[in-house]
Coordinates of N, CA, C and O in Angstrom, one line a residue:
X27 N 63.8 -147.3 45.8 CA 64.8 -147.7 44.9 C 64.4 -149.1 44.4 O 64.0 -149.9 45.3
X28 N 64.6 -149.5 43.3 CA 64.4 -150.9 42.4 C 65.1 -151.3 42.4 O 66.1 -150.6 42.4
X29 N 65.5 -152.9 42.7 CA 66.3 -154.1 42.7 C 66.4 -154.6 41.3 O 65.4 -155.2 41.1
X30 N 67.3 -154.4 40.2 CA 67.4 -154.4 39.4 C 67.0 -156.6 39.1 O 66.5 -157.2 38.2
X31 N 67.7 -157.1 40.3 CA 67.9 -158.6 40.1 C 66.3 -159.1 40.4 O 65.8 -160.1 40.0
X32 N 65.7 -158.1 41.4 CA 63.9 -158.1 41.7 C 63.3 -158.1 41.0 O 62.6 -159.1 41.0
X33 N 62.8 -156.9 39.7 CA 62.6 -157.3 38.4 C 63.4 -158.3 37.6 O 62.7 -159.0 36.9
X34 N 64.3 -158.6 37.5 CA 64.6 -159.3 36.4 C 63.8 -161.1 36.7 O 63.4 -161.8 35.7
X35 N 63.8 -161.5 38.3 CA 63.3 -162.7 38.5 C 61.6 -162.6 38.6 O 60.8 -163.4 38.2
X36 N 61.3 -161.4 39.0 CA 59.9 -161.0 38.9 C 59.4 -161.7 37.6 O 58.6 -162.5 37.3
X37 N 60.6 -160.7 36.6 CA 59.3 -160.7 35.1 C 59.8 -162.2 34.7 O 58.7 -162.7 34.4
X38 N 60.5 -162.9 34.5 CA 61.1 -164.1 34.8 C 59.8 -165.1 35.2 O 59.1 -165.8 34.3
X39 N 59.5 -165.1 36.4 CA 58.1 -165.7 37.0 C 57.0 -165.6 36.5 O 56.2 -166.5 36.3
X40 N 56.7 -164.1 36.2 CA 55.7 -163.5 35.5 C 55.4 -164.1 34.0 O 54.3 -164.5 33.6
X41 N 56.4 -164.0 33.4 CA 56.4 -164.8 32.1 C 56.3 -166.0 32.2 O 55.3 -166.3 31.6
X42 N 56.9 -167.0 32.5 CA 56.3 -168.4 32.9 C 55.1 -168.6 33.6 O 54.7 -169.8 33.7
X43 N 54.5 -167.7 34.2 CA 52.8 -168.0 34.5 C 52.4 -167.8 33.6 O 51.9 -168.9 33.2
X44 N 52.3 -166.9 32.5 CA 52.2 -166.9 31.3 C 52.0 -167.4 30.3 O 51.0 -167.2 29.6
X45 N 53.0 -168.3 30.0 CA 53.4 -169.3 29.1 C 52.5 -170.3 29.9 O 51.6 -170.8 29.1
X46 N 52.3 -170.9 31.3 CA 51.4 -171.6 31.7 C 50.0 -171.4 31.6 O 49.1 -172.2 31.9
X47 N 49.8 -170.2 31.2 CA 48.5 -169.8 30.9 C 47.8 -169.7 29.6 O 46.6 -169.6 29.4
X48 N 48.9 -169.8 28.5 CA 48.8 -169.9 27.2 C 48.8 -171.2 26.5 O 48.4 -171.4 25.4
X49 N 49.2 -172.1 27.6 CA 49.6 -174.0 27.3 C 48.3 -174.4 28.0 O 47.7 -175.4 27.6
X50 N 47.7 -173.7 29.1 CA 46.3 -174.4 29.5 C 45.1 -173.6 28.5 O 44.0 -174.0 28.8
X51 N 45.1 -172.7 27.6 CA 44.3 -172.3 26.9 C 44.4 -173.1 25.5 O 43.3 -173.4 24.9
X52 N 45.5 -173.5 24.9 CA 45.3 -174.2 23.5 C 45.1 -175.7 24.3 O 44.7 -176.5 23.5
X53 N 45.2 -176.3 25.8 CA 44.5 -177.5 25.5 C 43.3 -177.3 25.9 O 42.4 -178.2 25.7
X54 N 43.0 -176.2 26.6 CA 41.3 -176.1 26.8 C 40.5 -176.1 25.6 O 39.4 -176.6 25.6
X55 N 41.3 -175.5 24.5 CA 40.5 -175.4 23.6 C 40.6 -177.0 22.7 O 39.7 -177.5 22.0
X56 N 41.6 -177.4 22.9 CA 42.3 -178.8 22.2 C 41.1 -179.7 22.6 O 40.6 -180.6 21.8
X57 N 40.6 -179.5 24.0 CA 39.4 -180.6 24.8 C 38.5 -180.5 23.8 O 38.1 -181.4 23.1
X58 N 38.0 -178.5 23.9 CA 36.9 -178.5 23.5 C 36.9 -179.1 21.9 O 35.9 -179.8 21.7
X59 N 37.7 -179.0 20.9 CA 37.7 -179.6 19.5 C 37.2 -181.2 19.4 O 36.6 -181.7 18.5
X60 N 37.5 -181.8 20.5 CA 37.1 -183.2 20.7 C 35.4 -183.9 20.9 O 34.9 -185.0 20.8
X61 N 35.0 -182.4 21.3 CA 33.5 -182.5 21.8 C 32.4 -183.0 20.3 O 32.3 -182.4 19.3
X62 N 31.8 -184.4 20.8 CA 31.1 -184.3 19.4 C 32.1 -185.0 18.1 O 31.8 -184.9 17.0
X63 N 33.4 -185.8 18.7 CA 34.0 -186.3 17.9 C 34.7 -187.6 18.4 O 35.0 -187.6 19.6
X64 N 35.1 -188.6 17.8 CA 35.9 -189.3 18.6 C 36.9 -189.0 19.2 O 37.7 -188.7 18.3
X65 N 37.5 -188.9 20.4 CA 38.4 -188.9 21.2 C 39.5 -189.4 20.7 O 40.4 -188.8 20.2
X66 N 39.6 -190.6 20.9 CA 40.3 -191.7 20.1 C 40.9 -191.4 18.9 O 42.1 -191.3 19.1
X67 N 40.6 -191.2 17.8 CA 40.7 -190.9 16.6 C 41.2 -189.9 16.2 O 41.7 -189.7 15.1
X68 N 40.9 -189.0 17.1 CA 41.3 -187.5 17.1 C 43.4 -187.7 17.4 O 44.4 -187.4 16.7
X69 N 43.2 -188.3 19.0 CA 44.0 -188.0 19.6 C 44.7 -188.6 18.5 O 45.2 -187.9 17.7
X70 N 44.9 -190.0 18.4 CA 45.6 -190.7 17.3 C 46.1 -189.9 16.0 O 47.1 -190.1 15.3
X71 N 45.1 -188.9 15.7 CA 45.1 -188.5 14.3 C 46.3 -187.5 14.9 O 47.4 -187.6 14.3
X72 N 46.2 -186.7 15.9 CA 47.2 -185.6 16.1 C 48.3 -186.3 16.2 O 49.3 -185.7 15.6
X73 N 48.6 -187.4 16.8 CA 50.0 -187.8 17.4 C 50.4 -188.1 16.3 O 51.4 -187.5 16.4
X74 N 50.5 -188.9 14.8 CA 50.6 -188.7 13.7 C 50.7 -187.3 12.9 O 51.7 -187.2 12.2
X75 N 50.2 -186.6 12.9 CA 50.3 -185.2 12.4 C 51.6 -185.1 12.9 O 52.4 -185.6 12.1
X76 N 52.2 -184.6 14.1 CA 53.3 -184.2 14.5 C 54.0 -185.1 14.8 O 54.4 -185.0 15.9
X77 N 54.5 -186.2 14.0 CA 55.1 -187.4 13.7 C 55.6 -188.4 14.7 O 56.7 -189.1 14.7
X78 N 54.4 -188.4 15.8 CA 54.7 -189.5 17.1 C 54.0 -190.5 16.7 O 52.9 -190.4 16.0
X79 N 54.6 -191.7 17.1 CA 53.9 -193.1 17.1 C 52.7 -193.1 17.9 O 53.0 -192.9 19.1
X80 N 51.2 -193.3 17.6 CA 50.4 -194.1 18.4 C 50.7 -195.2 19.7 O 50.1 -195.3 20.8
X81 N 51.8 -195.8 19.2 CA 51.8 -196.9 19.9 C 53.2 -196.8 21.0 O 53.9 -197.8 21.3
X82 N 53.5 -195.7 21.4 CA 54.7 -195.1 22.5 C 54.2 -195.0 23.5 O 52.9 -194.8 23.4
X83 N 54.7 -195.0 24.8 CA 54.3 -194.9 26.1 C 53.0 -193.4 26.5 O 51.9 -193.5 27.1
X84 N 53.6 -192.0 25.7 CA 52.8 -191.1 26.3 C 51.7 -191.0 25.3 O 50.6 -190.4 25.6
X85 N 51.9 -191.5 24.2 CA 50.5 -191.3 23.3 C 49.8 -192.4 23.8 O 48.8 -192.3 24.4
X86 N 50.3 -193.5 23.6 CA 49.2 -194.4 24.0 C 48.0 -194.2 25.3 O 46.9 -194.6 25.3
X87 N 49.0 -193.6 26.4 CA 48.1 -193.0 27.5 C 47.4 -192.3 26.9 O 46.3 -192.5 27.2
X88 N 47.6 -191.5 26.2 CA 47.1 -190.1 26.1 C 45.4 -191.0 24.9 O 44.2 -190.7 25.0
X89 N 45.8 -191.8 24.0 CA 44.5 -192.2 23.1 C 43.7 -192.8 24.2 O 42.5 -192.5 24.2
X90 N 44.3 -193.9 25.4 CA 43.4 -194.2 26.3 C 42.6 -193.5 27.1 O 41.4 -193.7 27.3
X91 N 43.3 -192.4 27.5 CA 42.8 -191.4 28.4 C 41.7 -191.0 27.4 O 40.6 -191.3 27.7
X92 N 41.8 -190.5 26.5 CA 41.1 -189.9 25.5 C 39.4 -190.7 25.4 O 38.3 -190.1 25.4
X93 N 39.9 -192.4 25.3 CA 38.9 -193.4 25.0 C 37.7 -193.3 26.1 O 36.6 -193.8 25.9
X94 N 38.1 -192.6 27.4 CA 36.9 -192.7 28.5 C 36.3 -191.4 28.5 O 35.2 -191.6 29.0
X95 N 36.5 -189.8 28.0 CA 36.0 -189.1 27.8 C 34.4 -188.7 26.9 O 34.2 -188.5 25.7
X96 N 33.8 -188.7 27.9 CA 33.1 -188.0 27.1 C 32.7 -186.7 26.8 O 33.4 -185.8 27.2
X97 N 31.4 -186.1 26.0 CA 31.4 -184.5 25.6 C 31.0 -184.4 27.3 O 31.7 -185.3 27.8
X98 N 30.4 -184.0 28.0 CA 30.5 -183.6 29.5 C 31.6 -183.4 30.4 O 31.7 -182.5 31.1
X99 N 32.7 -184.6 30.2 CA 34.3 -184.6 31.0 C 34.6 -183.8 30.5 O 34.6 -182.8 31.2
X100 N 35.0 -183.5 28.8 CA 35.3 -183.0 27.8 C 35.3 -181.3 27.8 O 36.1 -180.5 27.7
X101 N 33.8 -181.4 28.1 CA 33.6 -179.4 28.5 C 34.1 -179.3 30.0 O 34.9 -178.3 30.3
X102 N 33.8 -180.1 30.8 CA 34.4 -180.1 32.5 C 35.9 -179.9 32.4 O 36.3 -178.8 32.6
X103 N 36.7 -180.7 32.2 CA 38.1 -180.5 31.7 C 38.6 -178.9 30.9 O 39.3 -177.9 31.2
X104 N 37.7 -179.2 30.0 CA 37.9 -177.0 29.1 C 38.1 -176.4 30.1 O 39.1 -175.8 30.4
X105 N 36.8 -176.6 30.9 CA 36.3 -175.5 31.5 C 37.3 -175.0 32.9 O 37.6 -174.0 33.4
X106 N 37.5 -176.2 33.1 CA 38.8 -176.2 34.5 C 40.1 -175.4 33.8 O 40.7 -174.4 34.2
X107 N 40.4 -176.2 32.6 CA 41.7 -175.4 32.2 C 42.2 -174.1 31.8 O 43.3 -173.5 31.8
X108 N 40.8 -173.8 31.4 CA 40.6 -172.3 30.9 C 40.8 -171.4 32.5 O 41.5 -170.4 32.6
X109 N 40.0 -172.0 33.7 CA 40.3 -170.9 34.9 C 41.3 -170.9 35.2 O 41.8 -169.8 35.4
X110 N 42.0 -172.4 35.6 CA 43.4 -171.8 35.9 C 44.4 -171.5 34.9 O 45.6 -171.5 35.1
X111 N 43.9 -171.2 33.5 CA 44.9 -170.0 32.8 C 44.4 -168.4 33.2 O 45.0 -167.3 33.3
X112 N 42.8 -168.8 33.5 CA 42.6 -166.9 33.8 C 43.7 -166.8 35.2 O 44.3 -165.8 35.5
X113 N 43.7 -168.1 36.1 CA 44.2 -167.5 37.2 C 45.9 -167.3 37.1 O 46.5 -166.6 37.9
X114 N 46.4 -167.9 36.2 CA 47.9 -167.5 35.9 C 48.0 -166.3 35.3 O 48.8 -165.5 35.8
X115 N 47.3 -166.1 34.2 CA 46.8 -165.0 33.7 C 47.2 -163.6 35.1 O 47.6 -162.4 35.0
X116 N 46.8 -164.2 35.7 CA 46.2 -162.9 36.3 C 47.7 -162.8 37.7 O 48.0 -161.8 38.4
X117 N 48.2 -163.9 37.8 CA 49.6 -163.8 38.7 C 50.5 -163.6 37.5 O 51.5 -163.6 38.3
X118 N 50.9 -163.5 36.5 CA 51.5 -163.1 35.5 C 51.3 -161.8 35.1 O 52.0 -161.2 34.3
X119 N 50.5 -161.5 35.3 CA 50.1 -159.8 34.5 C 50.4 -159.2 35.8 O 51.2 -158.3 35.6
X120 N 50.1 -159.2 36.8 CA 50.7 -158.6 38.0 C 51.8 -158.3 38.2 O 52.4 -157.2 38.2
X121 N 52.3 -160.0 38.3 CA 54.3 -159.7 38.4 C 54.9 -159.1 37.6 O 55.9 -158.5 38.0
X122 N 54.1 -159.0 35.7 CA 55.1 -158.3 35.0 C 54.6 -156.4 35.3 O 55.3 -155.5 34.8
X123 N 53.6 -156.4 36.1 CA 53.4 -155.1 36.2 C 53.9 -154.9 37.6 O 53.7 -153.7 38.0
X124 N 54.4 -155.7 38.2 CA 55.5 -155.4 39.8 C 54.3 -154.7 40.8 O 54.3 -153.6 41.4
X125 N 53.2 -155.5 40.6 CA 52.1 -155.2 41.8 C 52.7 -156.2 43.0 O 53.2 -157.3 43.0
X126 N 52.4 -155.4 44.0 CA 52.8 -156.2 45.4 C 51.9 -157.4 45.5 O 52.3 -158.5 45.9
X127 N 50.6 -156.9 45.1 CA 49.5 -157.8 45.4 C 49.7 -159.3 45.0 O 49.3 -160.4 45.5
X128 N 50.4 -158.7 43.7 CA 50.8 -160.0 42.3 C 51.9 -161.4 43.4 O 51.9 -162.6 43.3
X129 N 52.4 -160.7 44.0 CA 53.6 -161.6 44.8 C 52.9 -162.5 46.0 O 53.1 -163.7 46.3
X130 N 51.8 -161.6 46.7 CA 51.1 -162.6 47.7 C 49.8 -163.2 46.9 O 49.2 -164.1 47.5
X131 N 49.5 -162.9 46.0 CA 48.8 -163.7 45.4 C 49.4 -165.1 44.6 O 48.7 -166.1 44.6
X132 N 50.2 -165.1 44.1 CA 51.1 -166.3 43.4 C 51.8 -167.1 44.6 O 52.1 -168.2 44.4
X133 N 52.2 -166.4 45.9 CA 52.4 -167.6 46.9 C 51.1 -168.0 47.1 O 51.1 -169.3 47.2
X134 N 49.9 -167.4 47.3 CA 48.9 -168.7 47.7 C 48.4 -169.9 46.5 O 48.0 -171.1 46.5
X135 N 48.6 -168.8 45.3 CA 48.5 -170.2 44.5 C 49.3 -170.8 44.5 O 49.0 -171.9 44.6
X136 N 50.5 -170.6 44.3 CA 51.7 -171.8 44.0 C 51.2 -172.6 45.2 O 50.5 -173.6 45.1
X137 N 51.6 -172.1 46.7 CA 51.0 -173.0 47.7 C 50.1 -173.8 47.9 O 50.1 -174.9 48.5
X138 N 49.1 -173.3 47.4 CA 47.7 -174.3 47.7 C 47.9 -175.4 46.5 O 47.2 -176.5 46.6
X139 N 48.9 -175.2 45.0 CA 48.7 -176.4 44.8 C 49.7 -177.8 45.0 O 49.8 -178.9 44.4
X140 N 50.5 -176.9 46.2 CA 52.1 -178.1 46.5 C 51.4 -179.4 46.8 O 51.8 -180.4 46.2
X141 N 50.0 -179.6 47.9 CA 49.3 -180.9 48.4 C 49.4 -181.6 47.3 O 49.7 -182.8 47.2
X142 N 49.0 -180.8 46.1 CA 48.4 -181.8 45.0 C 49.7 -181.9 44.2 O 49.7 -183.1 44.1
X143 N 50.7 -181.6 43.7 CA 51.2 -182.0 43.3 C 52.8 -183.1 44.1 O 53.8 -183.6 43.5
X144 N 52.4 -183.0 45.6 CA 53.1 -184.1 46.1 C 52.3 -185.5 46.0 O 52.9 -186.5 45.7
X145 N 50.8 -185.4 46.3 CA 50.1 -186.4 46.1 C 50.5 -187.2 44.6 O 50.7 -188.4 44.6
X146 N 50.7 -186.4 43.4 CA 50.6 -187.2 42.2 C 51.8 -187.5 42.2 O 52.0 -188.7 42.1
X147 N 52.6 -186.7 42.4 CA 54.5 -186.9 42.8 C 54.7 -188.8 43.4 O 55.2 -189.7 42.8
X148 N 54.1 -188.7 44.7 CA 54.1 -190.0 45.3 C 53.2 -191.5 45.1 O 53.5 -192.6 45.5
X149 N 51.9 -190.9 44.2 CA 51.1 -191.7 43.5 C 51.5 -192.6 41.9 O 51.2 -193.7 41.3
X150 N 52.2 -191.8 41.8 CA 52.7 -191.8 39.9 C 54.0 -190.8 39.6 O 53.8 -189.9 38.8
X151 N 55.2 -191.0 40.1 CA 56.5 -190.5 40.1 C 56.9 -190.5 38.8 O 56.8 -191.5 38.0
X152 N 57.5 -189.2 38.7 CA 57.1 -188.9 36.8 C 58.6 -187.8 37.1 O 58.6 -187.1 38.1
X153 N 59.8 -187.8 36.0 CA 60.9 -186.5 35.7 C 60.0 -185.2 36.1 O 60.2 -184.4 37.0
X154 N 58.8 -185.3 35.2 CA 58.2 -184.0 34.6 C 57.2 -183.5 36.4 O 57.2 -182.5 37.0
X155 N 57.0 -184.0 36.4 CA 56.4 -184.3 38.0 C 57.6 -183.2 39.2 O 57.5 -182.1 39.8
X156 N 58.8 -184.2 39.2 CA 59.8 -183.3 39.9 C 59.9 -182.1 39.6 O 59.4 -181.2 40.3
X157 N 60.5 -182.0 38.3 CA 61.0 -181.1 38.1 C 59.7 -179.8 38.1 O 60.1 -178.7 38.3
X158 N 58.5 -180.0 37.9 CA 57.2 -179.4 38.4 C 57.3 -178.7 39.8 O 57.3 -177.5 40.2
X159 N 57.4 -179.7 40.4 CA 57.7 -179.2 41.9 C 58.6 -179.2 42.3 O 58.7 -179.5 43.5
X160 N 59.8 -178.9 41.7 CA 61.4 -178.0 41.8 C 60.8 -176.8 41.8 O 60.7 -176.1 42.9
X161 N 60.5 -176.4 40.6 CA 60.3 -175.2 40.2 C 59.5 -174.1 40.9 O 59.9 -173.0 41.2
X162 N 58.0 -174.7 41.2 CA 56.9 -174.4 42.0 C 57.7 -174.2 43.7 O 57.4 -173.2 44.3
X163 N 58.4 -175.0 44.1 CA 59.0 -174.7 45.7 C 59.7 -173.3 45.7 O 59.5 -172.3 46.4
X164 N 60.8 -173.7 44.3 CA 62.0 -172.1 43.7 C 60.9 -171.3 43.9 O 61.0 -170.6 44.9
X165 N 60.0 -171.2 43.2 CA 59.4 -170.0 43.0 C 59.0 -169.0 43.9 O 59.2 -167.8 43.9
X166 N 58.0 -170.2 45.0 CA 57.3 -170.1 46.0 C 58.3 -169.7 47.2 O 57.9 -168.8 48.0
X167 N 59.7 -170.4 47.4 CA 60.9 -169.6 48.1 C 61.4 -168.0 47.9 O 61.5 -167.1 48.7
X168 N 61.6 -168.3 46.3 CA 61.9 -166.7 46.2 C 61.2 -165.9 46.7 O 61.4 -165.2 47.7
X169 N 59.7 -165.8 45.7 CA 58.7 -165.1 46.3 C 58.3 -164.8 47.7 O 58.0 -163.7 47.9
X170 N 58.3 -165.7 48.7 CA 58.3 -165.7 49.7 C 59.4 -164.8 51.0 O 59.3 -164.2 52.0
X171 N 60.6 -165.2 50.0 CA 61.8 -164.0 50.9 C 61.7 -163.1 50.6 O 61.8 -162.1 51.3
X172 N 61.5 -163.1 49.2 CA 61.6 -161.2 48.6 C 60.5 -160.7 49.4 O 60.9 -159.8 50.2
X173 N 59.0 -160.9 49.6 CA 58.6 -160.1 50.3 C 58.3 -160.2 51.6 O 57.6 -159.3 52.1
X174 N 58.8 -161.0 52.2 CA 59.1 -160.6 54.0 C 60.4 -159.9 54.1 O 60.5 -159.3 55.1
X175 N 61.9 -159.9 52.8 CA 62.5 -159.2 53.0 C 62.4 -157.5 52.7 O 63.0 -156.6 53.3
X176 N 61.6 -157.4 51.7 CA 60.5 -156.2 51.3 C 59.9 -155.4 52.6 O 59.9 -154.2 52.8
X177 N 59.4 -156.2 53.4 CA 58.4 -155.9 54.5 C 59.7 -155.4 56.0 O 59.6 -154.8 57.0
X178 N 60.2 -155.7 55.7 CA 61.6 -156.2 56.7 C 62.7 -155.8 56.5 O 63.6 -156.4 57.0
X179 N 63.0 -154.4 55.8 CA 64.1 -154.4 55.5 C 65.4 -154.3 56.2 O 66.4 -154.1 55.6
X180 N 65.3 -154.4 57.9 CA 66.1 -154.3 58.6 C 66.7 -155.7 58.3 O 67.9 -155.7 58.5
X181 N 66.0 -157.1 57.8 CA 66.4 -158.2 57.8 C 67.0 -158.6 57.1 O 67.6 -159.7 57.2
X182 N 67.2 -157.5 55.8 CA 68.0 -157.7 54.2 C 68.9 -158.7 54.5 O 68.6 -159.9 54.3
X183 N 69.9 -158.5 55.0 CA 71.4 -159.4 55.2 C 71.3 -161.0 55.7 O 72.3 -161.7 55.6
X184 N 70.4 -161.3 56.3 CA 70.3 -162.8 57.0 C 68.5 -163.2 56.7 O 68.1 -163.9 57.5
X185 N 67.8 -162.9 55.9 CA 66.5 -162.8 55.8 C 66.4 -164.8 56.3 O 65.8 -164.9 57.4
X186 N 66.6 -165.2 56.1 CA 66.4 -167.0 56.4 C 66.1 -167.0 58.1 O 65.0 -167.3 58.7
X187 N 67.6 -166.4 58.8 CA 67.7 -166.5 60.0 C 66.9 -165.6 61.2 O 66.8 -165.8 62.4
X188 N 66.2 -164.5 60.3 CA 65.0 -163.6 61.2 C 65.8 -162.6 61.7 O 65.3 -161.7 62.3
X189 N 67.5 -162.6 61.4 CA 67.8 -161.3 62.0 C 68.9 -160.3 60.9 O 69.1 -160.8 59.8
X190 N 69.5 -159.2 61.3 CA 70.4 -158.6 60.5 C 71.4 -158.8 61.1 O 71.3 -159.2 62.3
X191 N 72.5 -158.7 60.5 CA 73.6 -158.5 61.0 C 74.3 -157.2 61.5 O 74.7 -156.4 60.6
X192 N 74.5 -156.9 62.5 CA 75.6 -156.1 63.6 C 76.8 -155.9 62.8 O 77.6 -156.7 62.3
X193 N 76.6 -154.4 62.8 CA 78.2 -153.7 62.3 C 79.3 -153.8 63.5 O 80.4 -153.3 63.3

């Protein structure tokens, strides 16, 4: 029998790995356009196109950041971004295909990257930072009960507390 609310947060999750996999492929490729050009100038030129100031808090990072790169960081950076879109990619096409596999595979990744994003959390405390690792814990919670409650179904009614409830 299907949990109608099981899929619905499933493909939910599924689709936002997704969309995370689709936002690290146009900047993988965003890196790679830089290669062989000024960094600087580029970055500037875009933040202009889409009508941001150069001289605002996150562009300005972003032309600095830009200023130490070079074509080697440049492909290194692509190249990083591009795998962890194959690897969302690939926890998103699972979940929306309701593979079991898809669910213990997306707790170890969500998990293995909680270290890192408490480290940047407590290094450089950012909204977007939290609300990162709001989301990533949610996720990592749900997923996590649904399938020990999956595994467990004697536990359905109290799954937190490890037991069922007595009629």
């Amino acid at each position: 029998m299907t949990d109608p609310k099981r899929e619905t947060w499933l493909m939910v999750i599924g689709v936002g790995k997704l969309l995370k996999a689709a936002t690290l492929v146009v900047l993988g490729v965003a890196f790679l356009t830089l290669v062989g050009e000024s960094p600087t100038e580029r970055v500037t030129k875009w933040a202009e196109d889409v009508g941001l100031r150069p001289g605002s808090g996150v562009v300005h990072r972003a032309i600095v950041t830009a200023a130490g790169l070079d074509a080697h960081k440049l492909k290194l950076l692509a190249a990083a971004l591009f795998l962890y879109a194959v690897l969302f990619t690939i926890e998103g096409g699972g979940l929306l295909a309701k593979k079991r596999w898809a669910e213990y595979f997306t707790i170890v990744i969500t998990g293995s990257f909680l270290p890192i994003e408490i480290y940047e959390l407590v290094h450089r405390a950012s909204v977007g930072k939290v609300v990162a690792l709001v989301l990533n814990l949610t996720v990592l919670g749900y997923l996590a009960w649904h399938v020990r409650r999956e595994k467990h179904p004697a536990h359905r009614s109290m799954p937190f507390l490890g037991y069922a409830r007595r009629p």
